[in-house]
Structures are given as structure tokens and as C-alpha cells.
Amino acid sequence: MSTKVIDIMTHNPIKYSVPSTISDVVRVLIKNNVTGIPVVDSNNKYAGVITRRDIFFNPNETQTAIVMRRANTVYEDDDIEKAAMEIVKQNRRHLIVIDKNNEVTGILTPQNFLSVVRERYSDILVKEILSAPAFPIWDETPLNVIFSSMLISKTFSFPVLDRDGNFTGLVTDRDIFDKVKMSSVEMLSQAGIADDEDPWTWDGIRNVFTYIIEKSNVKIPNIPAREIMVKNPVVTYINARLGDAVKLMMQKNYNQLPVLDGHGNLAGMLYDIEILSVFGR
């Protein structure tokens, strides 16, 4: 018996409606510590999806209807193979699930599929599916340059190499944000989305930090990558079983893992979206 979308999806996701502003959506993302939400119209019908990446790629837009993507959806009774390949095709982390009435009933991210990957495709080797590019940076690269590189390349995870080419750590967008010395109240106020009546979570703020930094005109400190990187990050190996790599992702809730060869040299980055390509085999 095939596994259906309804069997693995996250049910009853947080939604938002149009018309609305991006700052309204950012408030919802922060308060609920999520990175993407379905958007519905005035009749509660699916209208689109908006994520922190969509906001990041459209920093000057103010209206949700302009920034949201009218992306393809899947139905609750679709096979998970179809849903997995739709995520791979879109190359975005959030896929909306609807019913026959075009109403939103669920949401899928790569994390929803990982337990099935372990069950069905555990013995595939990491090197068999490794395809996404990796963008290493030197450990002396200044933080402000890393941030600029992120804006230009639309890459959010950078493996770090020393001057001899040795892999020494990992820098992600969240590691950059942790070095911005501002209180949440000050930052939200400068970004124009402060709201004293509602609680704000620091993790939620980190989810949309690029938007907040851009709106707040925050100065990025000029410190080298080696001072902010995650030293000795969790890694996988090019000849490791996919099931073992997926287990690490599930345990740590990671979206990616650096991949090393047998000599400990960087071989690439394994992303959870590319893992879903196994459903197309």
C-alpha cells in the first residue's frame, strides 16, 4: 500500500491571508517560530505560499500578494513520491497541501519525508545523490563579506577552509545573526514591526534576520569567519550510507550536512531537498 501525503504532512498549518503587508507576515513567522506559511484569500481558499526566502529575495516589496509564490500544490491523497519530486522541482522547502475544495489542510517540508527515506533508501551511498554545489569560504573572510556573499549568491550555508584548504567549520545565516549586538526590542522597533503586546521569540527573529537587518540598517561587525563558525560541525562522508546521514539530520533538525571524503577533505554539502530526489528513482 502506497504512502499518501496525508500520512506524513503537518496538519492544520498556520495560515495568513491577503491582502496584507510583508511586515504582517514577518510578525506571524516570528511569533510562531516558523519559516513559511500558506496564504489564503478572503474565502479561505489557497492563494499562495510565502517563506523567509521569498521575503529575502524581495527586500523592497511591501505587499504579501506581490512577494508570495503561487506555487503548485499537492492533494492529501497524492502519493508522497509526487510530493517529494514537486519539492525537488520547485527547489523550495515548503509545499502546500490542499483538499478538493482548494482549502489548505497541511504543509510539507523535507523533514516530513526523512523517516520514509531511512526506511526505504537507507543503503544508498551519499555520493550517489550528492549534486548541489558547495561554496566554501576562507576562515579569514570578514563577516560583512560573508553577508554580502549570502545576498548575492542566495546561499545560506558556507563550509569554512583554512589557508591550507583544510575543512575547519561551518557558517550559516543564523551564526551571522548571533553576532549582531542588538536587543530584540530595539531591532524590531527599527525594522518597524515592534509590538509590545505580543511575545517575541529570539529563534523566531533569527528565522527572518536578513529582513530585519536590511530594514534596521544594522552594521555587520567586521570579524573573521573563524570567530563565528561552528567548529567541528556534524558531518557525513561521501561513502556513508544515506540512512546514517538522514538519521543525523533528524536528530539535530539540520537542513544540510558538510560532506567529507575519506581523508577528511571537503567533498560537498548534502541538502535535505536533494535527498528527496531518491523518490524519483
C-alpha positions as semicolon CSV with decimal commas, in nm:
position;residue;x (nm);y (nm);z (nm)
1;M;0,000;0,000;0,000
2;S;0,143;0,337;-0,103
3;T;0,208;0,614;0,148
4;K;-0,009;0,921;0,096
5;V;0,065;1,285;0,162
6;I;-0,190;1,293;0,444
7;D;0,012;1,025;0,626
8;I;0,323;1,241;0,668
9;M;0,215;1,605;0,631
10;T;0,197;1,860;0,911
11;H;-0,175;1,911;0,965
12;N;-0,356;2,243;1,008
13;P;-0,060;2,475;0,948
14;I;-0,060;2,840;1,049
15;K;-0,203;3,046;0,762
16;Y;-0,224;3,411;0,669
17;S;-0,444;3,598;0,427
18;V;-0,429;3,856;0,152
19;P;-0,443;4,148;0,130
20;S;-0,172;4,205;0,391
21;T;0,173;4,354;0,424
22;I;0,509;4,181;0,447
23;S;0,558;4,320;0,797
24;D;0,233;4,145;0,896
25;V;0,369;3,816;0,764
26;V;0,703;3,867;0,937
27;R;0,519;3,910;1,267
28;V;0,346;3,575;1,214
29;L;0,671;3,400;1,124
30;I;0,847;3,540;1,430
31;K;0,571;3,475;1,682
32;N;0,523;3,117;1,569
33;N;0,891;3,044;1,502
34;V;0,820;2,913;1,151
35;T;0,991;2,982;0,821
36;G;0,698;2,961;0,580
37;I;0,319;2,973;0,572
38;P;0,033;2,917;0,326
39;V;-0,158;3,225;0,213
40;V;-0,536;3,214;0,165
41;D;-0,786;3,452;0,011
42;S;-1,100;3,601;0,168
43;N;-1,287;3,275;0,102
44;N;-1,020;3,068;0,281
45;K;-0,903;2,921;-0,050
46;Y;-0,537;2,859;-0,129
47;A;-0,377;3,168;-0,282
48;G;-0,004;3,104;-0,246
49;V;0,287;3,043;-0,014
50;I;0,536;3,283;0,142
51;T;0,859;3,198;0,318
52;R;1,154;3,379;0,468
53;R;1,344;3,310;0,145
54;D;1,072;3,478;-0,063
55;I;1,094;3,781;0,164
56;F;1,472;3,772;0,146
57;F;1,467;3,771;-0,235
58;N;1,225;4,067;-0,246
59;P;1,356;4,306;0,020
60;N;1,192;4,619;-0,118
61;E;0,840;4,487;-0,166
62;T;0,578;4,562;0,098
63;Q;0,270;4,368;-0,016
64;T;0,221;3,997;0,050
65;A;0,038;3,943;-0,279
66;I;0,347;4,055;-0,473
67;V;0,602;3,852;-0,280
68;M;0,410;3,527;-0,231
69;R;0,453;3,247;-0,482
70;R;0,152;3,091;-0,649
71;A;0,331;2,760;-0,635
72;N;0,195;2,421;-0,730
73;T;0,029;2,225;-0,451
74;V;-0,047;1,859;-0,384
75;Y;-0,360;1,687;-0,262
76;E;-0,392;1,492;0,061
77;D;-0,441;1,166;-0,128
78;D;-0,145;1,210;-0,364
79;D;0,143;0,966;-0,328
80;I;0,440;1,102;-0,138
81;E;0,663;1,036;-0,439
82;K;0,474;1,303;-0,633
83;A;0,506;1,548;-0,342
84;A;0,877;1,481;-0,297
85;M;0,954;1,544;-0,662
86;E;0,746;1,862;-0,656
87;I;0,967;1,995;-0,376
88;V;1,277;1,900;-0,576
89;K;1,135;2,069;-0,886
90;Q;1,048;2,389;-0,702
91;N;1,372;2,376;-0,502
92;R;1,187;2,533;-0,211
93;R;1,136;2,389;0,133
94;H;0,760;2,440;0,175
95;L;0,491;2,258;-0,023
96;I;0,126;2,328;0,050
97;V;-0,135;2,052;0,075
98;I;-0,496;2,121;-0,024
99;D;-0,822;1,929;-0,037
100;K;-1,065;1,902;-0,328
101;N;-1,221;2,233;-0,224
102;N;-0,888;2,414;-0,268
103;E;-0,865;2,471;0,106
104;V;-0,532;2,434;0,285
105;T;-0,511;2,126;0,508
106;G;-0,139;2,072;0,552
107;I;0,217;2,162;0,470
108;L;0,523;1,957;0,379
109;T;0,893;2,025;0,421
110;P;1,180;1,783;0,354
111;Q;1,180;1,689;0,724
112;N;0,840;1,524;0,678
113;F;0,995;1,272;0,436
114;L;1,314;1,177;0,617
115;S;1,177;0,884;0,817
116;V;1,049;0,729;0,492
117;V;1,388;0,786;0,328
118;R;1,554;0,596;0,612
119;E;1,306;0,313;0,581
120;R;1,326;0,273;0,202
121;Y;1,657;0,412;0,082
122;S;1,895;0,369;0,374
123;D;2,161;0,174;0,183
124;I;2,214;0,430;-0,094
125;L;2,553;0,599;-0,060
126;V;2,574;0,974;-0,007
127;K;2,793;1,012;-0,315
128;E;2,517;0,867;-0,534
129;I;2,289;1,167;-0,477
130;L;2,536;1,445;-0,397
131;S;2,477;1,710;-0,662
132;A;2,416;2,052;-0,506
133;P;2,711;2,295;-0,524
134;A;2,907;2,396;-0,216
135;F;3,053;2,744;-0,171
136;P;3,348;2,730;0,070
137;I;3,493;3,044;0,228
138;W;3,833;3,119;0,379
139;D;3,841;3,131;0,757
140;E;3,974;3,488;0,743
141;T;3,681;3,614;0,533
142;P;3,521;3,909;0,717
143;L;3,165;3,867;0,839
144;N;3,038;4,162;0,637
145;V;3,179;3,999;0,321
146;I;3,009;3,670;0,410
147;F;2,680;3,851;0,450
148;S;2,724;4,023;0,113
149;S;2,811;3,688;-0,045
150;M;2,491;3,546;0,101
151;L;2,284;3,826;-0,052
152;I;2,444;3,780;-0,394
153;S;2,470;3,401;-0,414
154;K;2,146;3,321;-0,228
155;T;2,346;3,060;-0,039
156;F;2,293;3,034;0,335
157;S;2,550;2,776;0,445
158;F;2,923;2,812;0,389
159;P;3,181;2,543;0,473
160;V;3,498;2,709;0,602
161;L;3,854;2,627;0,490
162;D;4,187;2,740;0,632
163;R;4,474;2,872;0,420
164;D;4,587;2,513;0,353
165;G;4,244;2,412;0,224
166;N;4,153;2,210;0,532
167;F;3,789;2,197;0,635
168;T;3,759;2,368;0,973
169;G;3,395;2,463;1,029
170;L;3,059;2,583;0,900
171;V;2,894;2,926;0,887
172;T;2,520;2,966;0,840
173;D;2,294;3,270;0,832
174;R;2,198;3,208;1,193
175;D;2,562;3,216;1,305
176;I;2,594;3,561;1,148
177;F;2,283;3,685;1,322
178;D;2,414;3,569;1,661
179;K;2,695;3,824;1,628
180;V;2,463;4,120;1,574
181;K;2,464;4,302;1,906
182;M;2,114;4,437;1,940
183;S;1,821;4,358;2,164
184;S;1,511;4,207;2,006
185;V;1,304;4,510;2,109
186;E;1,547;4,757;1,952
187;M;1,585;4,551;1,637
188;L;1,212;4,501;1,585
189;S;1,144;4,866;1,655
190;Q;1,396;4,980;1,395
191;A;1,250;4,733;1,145
192;G;0,907;4,882;1,202
193;I;0,742;4,566;1,334
194;A;0,765;4,604;1,711
195;D;0,457;4,505;1,906
196;D;0,479;4,527;2,283
197;E;0,154;4,340;2,337
198;D;0,277;4,011;2,193
199;P;0,569;3,787;2,290
200;W;0,861;3,756;2,051
201;T;1,095;3,458;2,037
202;W;1,462;3,509;1,962
203;D;1,464;3,195;1,745
204;G;1,171;3,336;1,552
205;I;1,357;3,660;1,495
206;R;1,661;3,467;1,373
207;N;1,442;3,299;1,111
208;V;1,391;3,630;0,931
209;F;1,706;3,810;1,037
210;T;1,807;3,916;0,685
211;Y;1,482;4,109;0,651
212;I;1,525;4,271;0,992
213;I;1,889;4,360;0,936
214;E;1,808;4,516;0,599
215;K;1,519;4,718;0,743
216;S;1,712;4,819;1,055
217;N;2,031;4,925;0,873
218;V;2,228;4,719;1,121
219;K;2,606;4,732;1,079
220;I;2,756;4,387;1,041
221;P;3,069;4,353;1,257
222;N;3,394;4,310;1,066
223;I;3,517;3,987;1,228
224;P;3,662;3,679;1,053
225;A;3,470;3,362;0,977
226;R;3,682;3,158;1,220
227;E;3,540;3,358;1,512
228;I;3,177;3,284;1,433
229;M;3,186;2,946;1,259
230;V;3,065;2,626;1,416
231;K;3,384;2,436;1,490
232;N;3,377;2,059;1,445
233;P;3,025;2,057;1,298
234;V;2,832;1,736;1,248
235;V;2,939;1,590;0,912
236;T;2,876;1,293;0,689
237;Y;3,108;1,115;0,448
238;I;3,091;1,061;0,078
239;N;3,086;0,682;0,119
240;A;2,844;0,686;0,414
241;R;2,503;0,527;0,390
242;L;2,227;0,776;0,324
243;G;2,031;0,632;0,616
244;D;2,306;0,732;0,858
245;A;2,322;1,086;0,719
246;V;1,944;1,120;0,738
247;K;1,948;0,999;1,098
248;L;2,186;1,284;1,188
249;M;1,959;1,535;1,016
250;M;1,655;1,406;1,200
251;Q;1,826;1,404;1,539
252;K;1,964;1,758;1,505
253;N;1,689;1,905;1,282
254;Y;1,956;2,005;1,029
255;N;1,879;2,108;0,672
256;Q;2,228;2,030;0,548
257;L;2,548;1,847;0,634
258;P;2,905;1,905;0,515
259;V;3,032;1,600;0,325
260;L;3,394;1,486;0,366
261;D;3,600;1,234;0,173
262;G;3,800;0,955;0,331
263;H;4,089;1,191;0,403
264;G;3,874;1,447;0,584
265;N;3,873;1,692;0,293
266;L;3,558;1,878;0,198
267;A;3,370;1,698;-0,081
268;G;3,046;1,899;-0,086
269;M;2,729;1,981;0,102
270;L;2,433;1,744;0,138
271;Y;2,096;1,923;0,148
272;D;1,768;1,769;0,256
273;I;1,595;1,885;-0,063
274;E;1,836;1,694;-0,285
275;I;1,787;1,386;-0,067
276;L;1,424;1,381;-0,182
277;S;1,547;1,302;-0,535
278;V;1,561;0,937;-0,426
279;F;1,183;0,926;-0,462
280;G;1,229;0,974;-0,837
281;R;1,439;0,660;-0,879
